[in-house]
Coordinates of C-alpha atoms and ligand atoms in Angstrom, one line a residue:
M1 CA 57.1 -99.4 -20.1
P2 CA 53.8 -97.5 -20.4
A3 CA 50.5 -99.1 -19.6
P4 CA 48.5 -100.1 -22.8
D5 CA 46.4 -97.0 -22.6
A6 CA 47.9 -95.7 -25.8
L7 CA 45.0 -97.5 -27.4
A8 CA 41.4 -96.4 -26.7
K9 CA 39.5 -98.3 -24.1
P10 CA 37.6 -101.0 -26.0
V11 CA 34.0 -102.0 -25.9
V12 CA 34.2 -105.8 -26.1
D13 CA 31.4 -107.5 -27.9
Y14 CA 31.5 -110.9 -26.2
A15 CA 29.1 -112.4 -28.7
A16 CA 31.6 -111.7 -31.5
A17 CA 34.8 -112.9 -29.8
P18 CA 37.3 -114.0 -32.5
E19 CA 37.1 -117.8 -32.9
H20 CA 40.9 -118.3 -32.8
V21 CA 43.3 -116.0 -31.0
A22 CA 47.0 -116.7 -31.1
V23 CA 49.5 -115.2 -28.6
I24 CA 53.2 -114.6 -28.7
M25 CA 54.0 -114.4 -24.9
D26 CA 57.0 -112.1 -25.0
G27 CA 58.9 -110.1 -22.4
N28 CA 59.2 -112.5 -19.4
G29 CA 62.9 -111.8 -19.2
R30 CA 62.6 -108.0 -19.4
W31 CA 59.7 -108.0 -16.9
A32 CA 62.1 -109.8 -14.5
A33 CA 65.1 -107.6 -15.3
A34 CA 63.1 -104.4 -14.7
R35 CA 62.5 -105.7 -11.1
G36 CA 66.0 -106.9 -10.5
L37 CA 64.7 -110.5 -10.5
P38 CA 66.2 -113.6 -12.2
R39 CA 64.7 -114.5 -15.7
S40 CA 63.4 -117.7 -14.1
E41 CA 61.0 -115.5 -12.0
G42 CA 59.8 -113.8 -15.2
H43 CA 58.9 -117.2 -16.7
R44 CA 57.3 -118.3 -13.4
R45 CA 55.1 -115.2 -13.5
G46 CA 54.5 -115.9 -17.2
V47 CA 52.9 -119.2 -16.4
A48 CA 50.5 -117.4 -14.0
A49 CA 49.6 -115.0 -16.8
L50 CA 49.1 -118.0 -19.1
R51 CA 46.7 -119.6 -16.7
Q52 CA 44.7 -116.4 -16.5
A53 CA 44.7 -116.1 -20.3
V54 CA 43.2 -119.6 -20.7
R55 CA 40.5 -118.8 -18.2
T56 CA 39.7 -115.5 -19.8
A57 CA 39.6 -117.0 -23.3
G58 CA 37.0 -119.5 -22.1
E59 CA 34.9 -116.7 -20.5
L60 CA 35.1 -114.5 -23.6
G61 CA 33.8 -117.4 -25.8
I62 CA 37.0 -117.8 -27.8
K63 CA 37.1 -121.3 -29.2
V64 CA 40.8 -121.7 -29.9
L65 CA 43.7 -120.1 -28.0
T66 CA 47.2 -120.8 -29.3
L67 CA 50.2 -119.9 -27.2
Y68 CA 53.8 -119.8 -28.4
S69 CA 55.5 -121.4 -25.4
F70 CA 58.8 -122.5 -26.8
S71 CA 60.1 -121.9 -30.3
A72 CA 62.4 -124.1 -32.3
E73 CA 65.0 -121.3 -32.0
N74 CA 64.7 -121.1 -28.2
W75 CA 67.1 -124.0 -27.8
S76 CA 69.9 -121.5 -28.3
R77 CA 69.3 -120.0 -24.9
P78 CA 71.6 -120.9 -22.0
A79 CA 71.1 -124.4 -20.7
E80 CA 70.0 -123.2 -17.3
E81 CA 67.2 -121.2 -18.8
I82 CA 66.1 -124.1 -20.9
D83 CA 66.0 -126.3 -17.9
D84 CA 63.9 -123.7 -16.0
L85 CA 61.4 -123.6 -18.9
M86 CA 61.2 -127.4 -19.3
A87 CA 60.6 -127.7 -15.5
L88 CA 57.8 -125.1 -15.8
V89 CA 56.2 -127.0 -18.6
K90 CA 56.2 -130.2 -16.7
Q91 CA 54.9 -128.5 -13.5
F92 CA 52.1 -126.9 -15.5
V93 CA 51.0 -130.2 -16.9
R94 CA 51.2 -131.9 -13.5
E95 CA 49.4 -129.2 -11.7
D96 CA 46.9 -127.8 -14.2
L97 CA 45.9 -130.7 -16.5
D98 CA 43.1 -132.1 -14.3
E99 CA 41.5 -128.7 -13.9
L100 CA 41.8 -127.9 -17.7
H101 CA 40.1 -131.2 -18.3
R102 CA 37.3 -130.5 -15.8
S103 CA 36.8 -127.1 -17.4
G104 CA 36.3 -128.7 -20.9
V105 CA 39.6 -127.6 -22.4
C106 CA 41.0 -129.7 -25.2
V107 CA 44.8 -129.6 -25.2
R108 CA 46.6 -129.8 -28.5
V109 CA 50.4 -129.4 -29.0
I110 CA 52.0 -128.3 -32.2
G111 CA 55.6 -128.4 -33.1
D112 CA 58.3 -130.9 -33.8
R113 CA 58.1 -133.8 -31.3
S114 CA 61.2 -135.7 -32.6
G115 CA 64.0 -135.6 -30.1
L116 CA 62.0 -134.2 -27.2
D117 CA 62.8 -135.1 -23.6
P118 CA 60.9 -138.5 -23.3
E119 CA 59.1 -137.3 -20.2
I120 CA 57.8 -134.2 -22.0
F121 CA 56.8 -136.3 -25.0
R122 CA 54.8 -138.7 -22.7
M123 CA 53.1 -135.8 -20.9
I124 CA 52.1 -134.2 -24.2
C125 CA 50.6 -137.4 -25.5
E126 CA 48.7 -138.0 -22.2
A127 CA 47.4 -134.4 -22.1
E128 CA 46.1 -134.7 -25.6
E129 CA 44.6 -138.1 -25.0
L130 CA 42.9 -137.2 -21.8
T131 CA 41.3 -134.0 -23.2
R132 CA 40.6 -135.1 -26.7
A133 CA 36.8 -135.0 -26.5
N134 CA 36.5 -131.6 -24.7
D135 CA 35.0 -128.8 -26.8
R136 CA 34.7 -125.7 -24.6
L137 CA 38.1 -124.3 -25.6
T138 CA 40.9 -125.8 -27.6
L139 CA 44.3 -124.8 -26.0
V140 CA 47.0 -125.1 -28.7
V141 CA 50.4 -125.1 -27.2
A142 CA 53.2 -124.4 -29.7
F143 CA 56.2 -126.2 -28.3
N144 CA 59.5 -126.7 -30.1
Y145 CA 57.5 -125.0 -32.8
G146 CA 58.7 -123.0 -35.9
G147 CA 56.4 -122.0 -38.8
R148 CA 59.1 -122.6 -41.5
Q149 CA 59.9 -126.0 -40.0
E150 CA 56.2 -126.9 -39.9
I151 CA 55.7 -126.0 -43.6
A152 CA 58.9 -127.9 -44.5
R153 CA 57.6 -131.0 -42.7
A154 CA 54.3 -130.7 -44.6
A155 CA 56.1 -130.3 -47.9
R156 CA 58.4 -133.3 -47.1
H157 CA 55.4 -135.5 -46.4
L158 CA 53.6 -134.6 -49.6
A159 CA 56.9 -135.1 -51.6
E160 CA 57.3 -138.6 -50.0
Q161 CA 53.7 -139.4 -51.1
A162 CA 54.4 -138.1 -54.6
A163 CA 57.7 -140.0 -54.9
A164 CA 55.9 -143.2 -53.9
G165 CA 53.4 -142.6 -56.7
R166 CA 50.4 -142.1 -54.3
L167 CA 50.0 -138.4 -55.1
D168 CA 49.9 -136.4 -58.3
P169 CA 52.1 -133.4 -57.8
M170 CA 49.7 -131.3 -59.9
S171 CA 46.9 -131.9 -57.4
I172 CA 48.8 -130.2 -54.6
D173 CA 47.0 -127.0 -53.6
A174 CA 46.8 -124.8 -50.5
A175 CA 44.1 -127.0 -48.9
M176 CA 46.3 -130.0 -49.3
V177 CA 49.3 -128.3 -47.8
E178 CA 47.1 -127.1 -44.9
S179 CA 45.9 -130.7 -44.3
Q180 CA 49.6 -131.6 -43.5
L181 CA 50.2 -128.8 -41.1
D182 CA 50.3 -129.4 -37.3
T183 CA 47.2 -127.2 -37.1
A184 CA 45.1 -129.3 -39.6
G185 CA 41.4 -129.1 -38.8
L186 CA 41.7 -125.9 -36.7
P187 CA 40.5 -122.5 -38.0
D188 CA 43.1 -119.9 -38.9
P189 CA 43.8 -117.3 -36.1
S190 CA 41.9 -114.1 -36.8
L191 CA 43.8 -112.2 -34.2
V192 CA 47.5 -112.6 -33.2
I193 CA 48.6 -110.7 -30.1
R194 CA 52.2 -110.1 -29.2
T195 CA 53.3 -108.6 -25.9
S196 CA 56.5 -106.7 -25.0
G197 CA 56.2 -104.1 -27.7
E198 CA 58.2 -106.1 -30.3
Q199 CA 56.4 -106.1 -33.7
R200 CA 57.4 -109.3 -35.5
L201 CA 56.1 -112.8 -36.0
S202 CA 59.3 -114.7 -35.0
N203 CA 58.4 -117.8 -37.1
F204 CA 55.0 -118.2 -35.5
L205 CA 52.0 -119.6 -37.5
L206 CA 53.5 -118.2 -40.7
W207 CA 51.0 -120.0 -43.0
Q208 CA 48.0 -119.7 -40.7
S209 CA 48.2 -116.0 -40.0
A210 CA 48.0 -115.0 -43.7
Y211 CA 44.8 -112.9 -43.0
A212 CA 45.2 -112.4 -39.2
E213 CA 45.0 -109.0 -37.6
F214 CA 48.0 -108.2 -35.4
V215 CA 47.8 -106.4 -32.1
F216 CA 51.1 -105.5 -30.4
L217 CA 50.8 -104.6 -26.8
P218 CA 53.4 -102.4 -25.0
I219 CA 53.3 -104.6 -21.8
H220 CA 55.4 -107.6 -20.9
W221 CA 53.7 -111.0 -20.8
P222 CA 53.5 -111.4 -17.0
D223 CA 51.4 -108.2 -17.0
F224 CA 48.9 -109.6 -19.5
D225 CA 45.6 -109.7 -17.7
R226 CA 42.0 -109.7 -18.6
A227 CA 42.0 -106.0 -19.3
A228 CA 44.8 -106.3 -21.7
F229 CA 43.1 -109.3 -23.4
E230 CA 39.9 -107.3 -23.8
L231 CA 41.8 -104.3 -25.1
A232 CA 43.4 -106.4 -27.8
I233 CA 40.0 -107.8 -28.8
G234 CA 38.5 -104.3 -28.8
E235 CA 41.3 -103.2 -31.2
F236 CA 40.6 -106.3 -33.4
H237 CA 36.9 -105.3 -33.7
R238 CA 37.9 -101.8 -34.9
R239 CA 39.9 -103.3 -37.8
E240 CA 38.3 -103.6 -41.3
R241 CA 39.0 -107.1 -42.6
R242 CA 38.8 -107.4 -46.3
F243 CA 40.6 -110.7 -47.0
G244 CA 42.0 -109.3 -50.3
G245 CA 38.5 -108.1 -51.5
L246 CA 37.1 -104.6 -51.6
T247 CA 34.4 -104.8 -48.9
A248 CA 34.8 -105.3 -45.2
R249 CA 33.7 -108.6 -43.8
T250 CA 32.7 -109.1 -40.2
G251 CA 32.7 -112.2 -38.0
S252 CA 35.4 -114.3 -36.5
Ligands
FPP301 C1 59.2 -114.9 -23.9 O1 59.9 -114.2 -22.9 C2 58.7 -116.1 -23.3 C3 59.2 -117.4 -23.6 C4 60.3 -117.7 -24.5 C5 58.6 -118.6 -23.0 C6 57.2 -118.5 -22.6 C7 57.0 -119.5 -21.6 C8 56.1 -119.5 -20.5 C9 55.2 -118.4 -20.3 C10 56.2 -120.6 -19.5 C11 56.2 -122.0 -20.0 C12 55.1 -122.5 -20.9 C13 54.1 -123.4 -20.5 C14 53.3 -124.0 -21.6 C15 53.8 -123.7 -19.1 P1 61.5 -113.9 -23.1 O2 62.2 -114.8 -22.2 O3 61.8 -114.0 -24.6 O4 61.6 -112.4 -22.6 P2 62.6 -111.3 -23.1 O5 62.4 -111.1 -24.6 O6 62.2 -110.1 -22.3 O7 64.0 -111.8 -22.8

């Protein structure tokens, strides 16, 4: 796979880093296969890239970084791979949570928590509780996450309230739906990055990325480093964002 030099070298304006960047970390398996390694090694190297991405996001002044770590559809993978991924998530929380906390990172997990392994459920709650007051960077981990499922949960919740007579269905608008999403209170991502060369959203932040810019990088996730992150942000800054209007708007 070629290096990401198909895109021009960016000049990153750190002062104008996008407020919320969301990342689809794709290509761990292909990275490993290309080296004759087991897929588990690709995921292990993926966690190293994830650590570096969190550090870089903080240094670039990004306020929210959302990472797609396990989709609602990933359960269809072989049991052995799921076990590997779950073990890596637990190891990450055990080994990295204290340092994330010390660096001012607020951890937030989005996705369906019903039916999760009780140990993972407990770790998620503890991580959120410990880091709740931190405000340097919000690290949103999408785990057992699917955008359609998230929107369906929000709709179900509003329908329950309407059925109970506590909500007038005519008052339901976009802001009200948004308030029921897992990401309530967070800004929408202005930049969505996907590695591995695939160019699709795969059920990630469907509602929230309505006006996001998409940057698809031709590298696998374990190779995502600071240079690749800066390149994606540089590409973002070259885009003209109009939000449905006629004139370009700048900012995050
Ligand atoms: C995509 O590669 C990656 C994933 C499905 C999982 C990403 C998970 C991690 C980086 C580690 C665990 C997460 C945390 C929060 C510690 P792929 O397996 O789909 O690669 P392929 O498309 O090349 O097969």
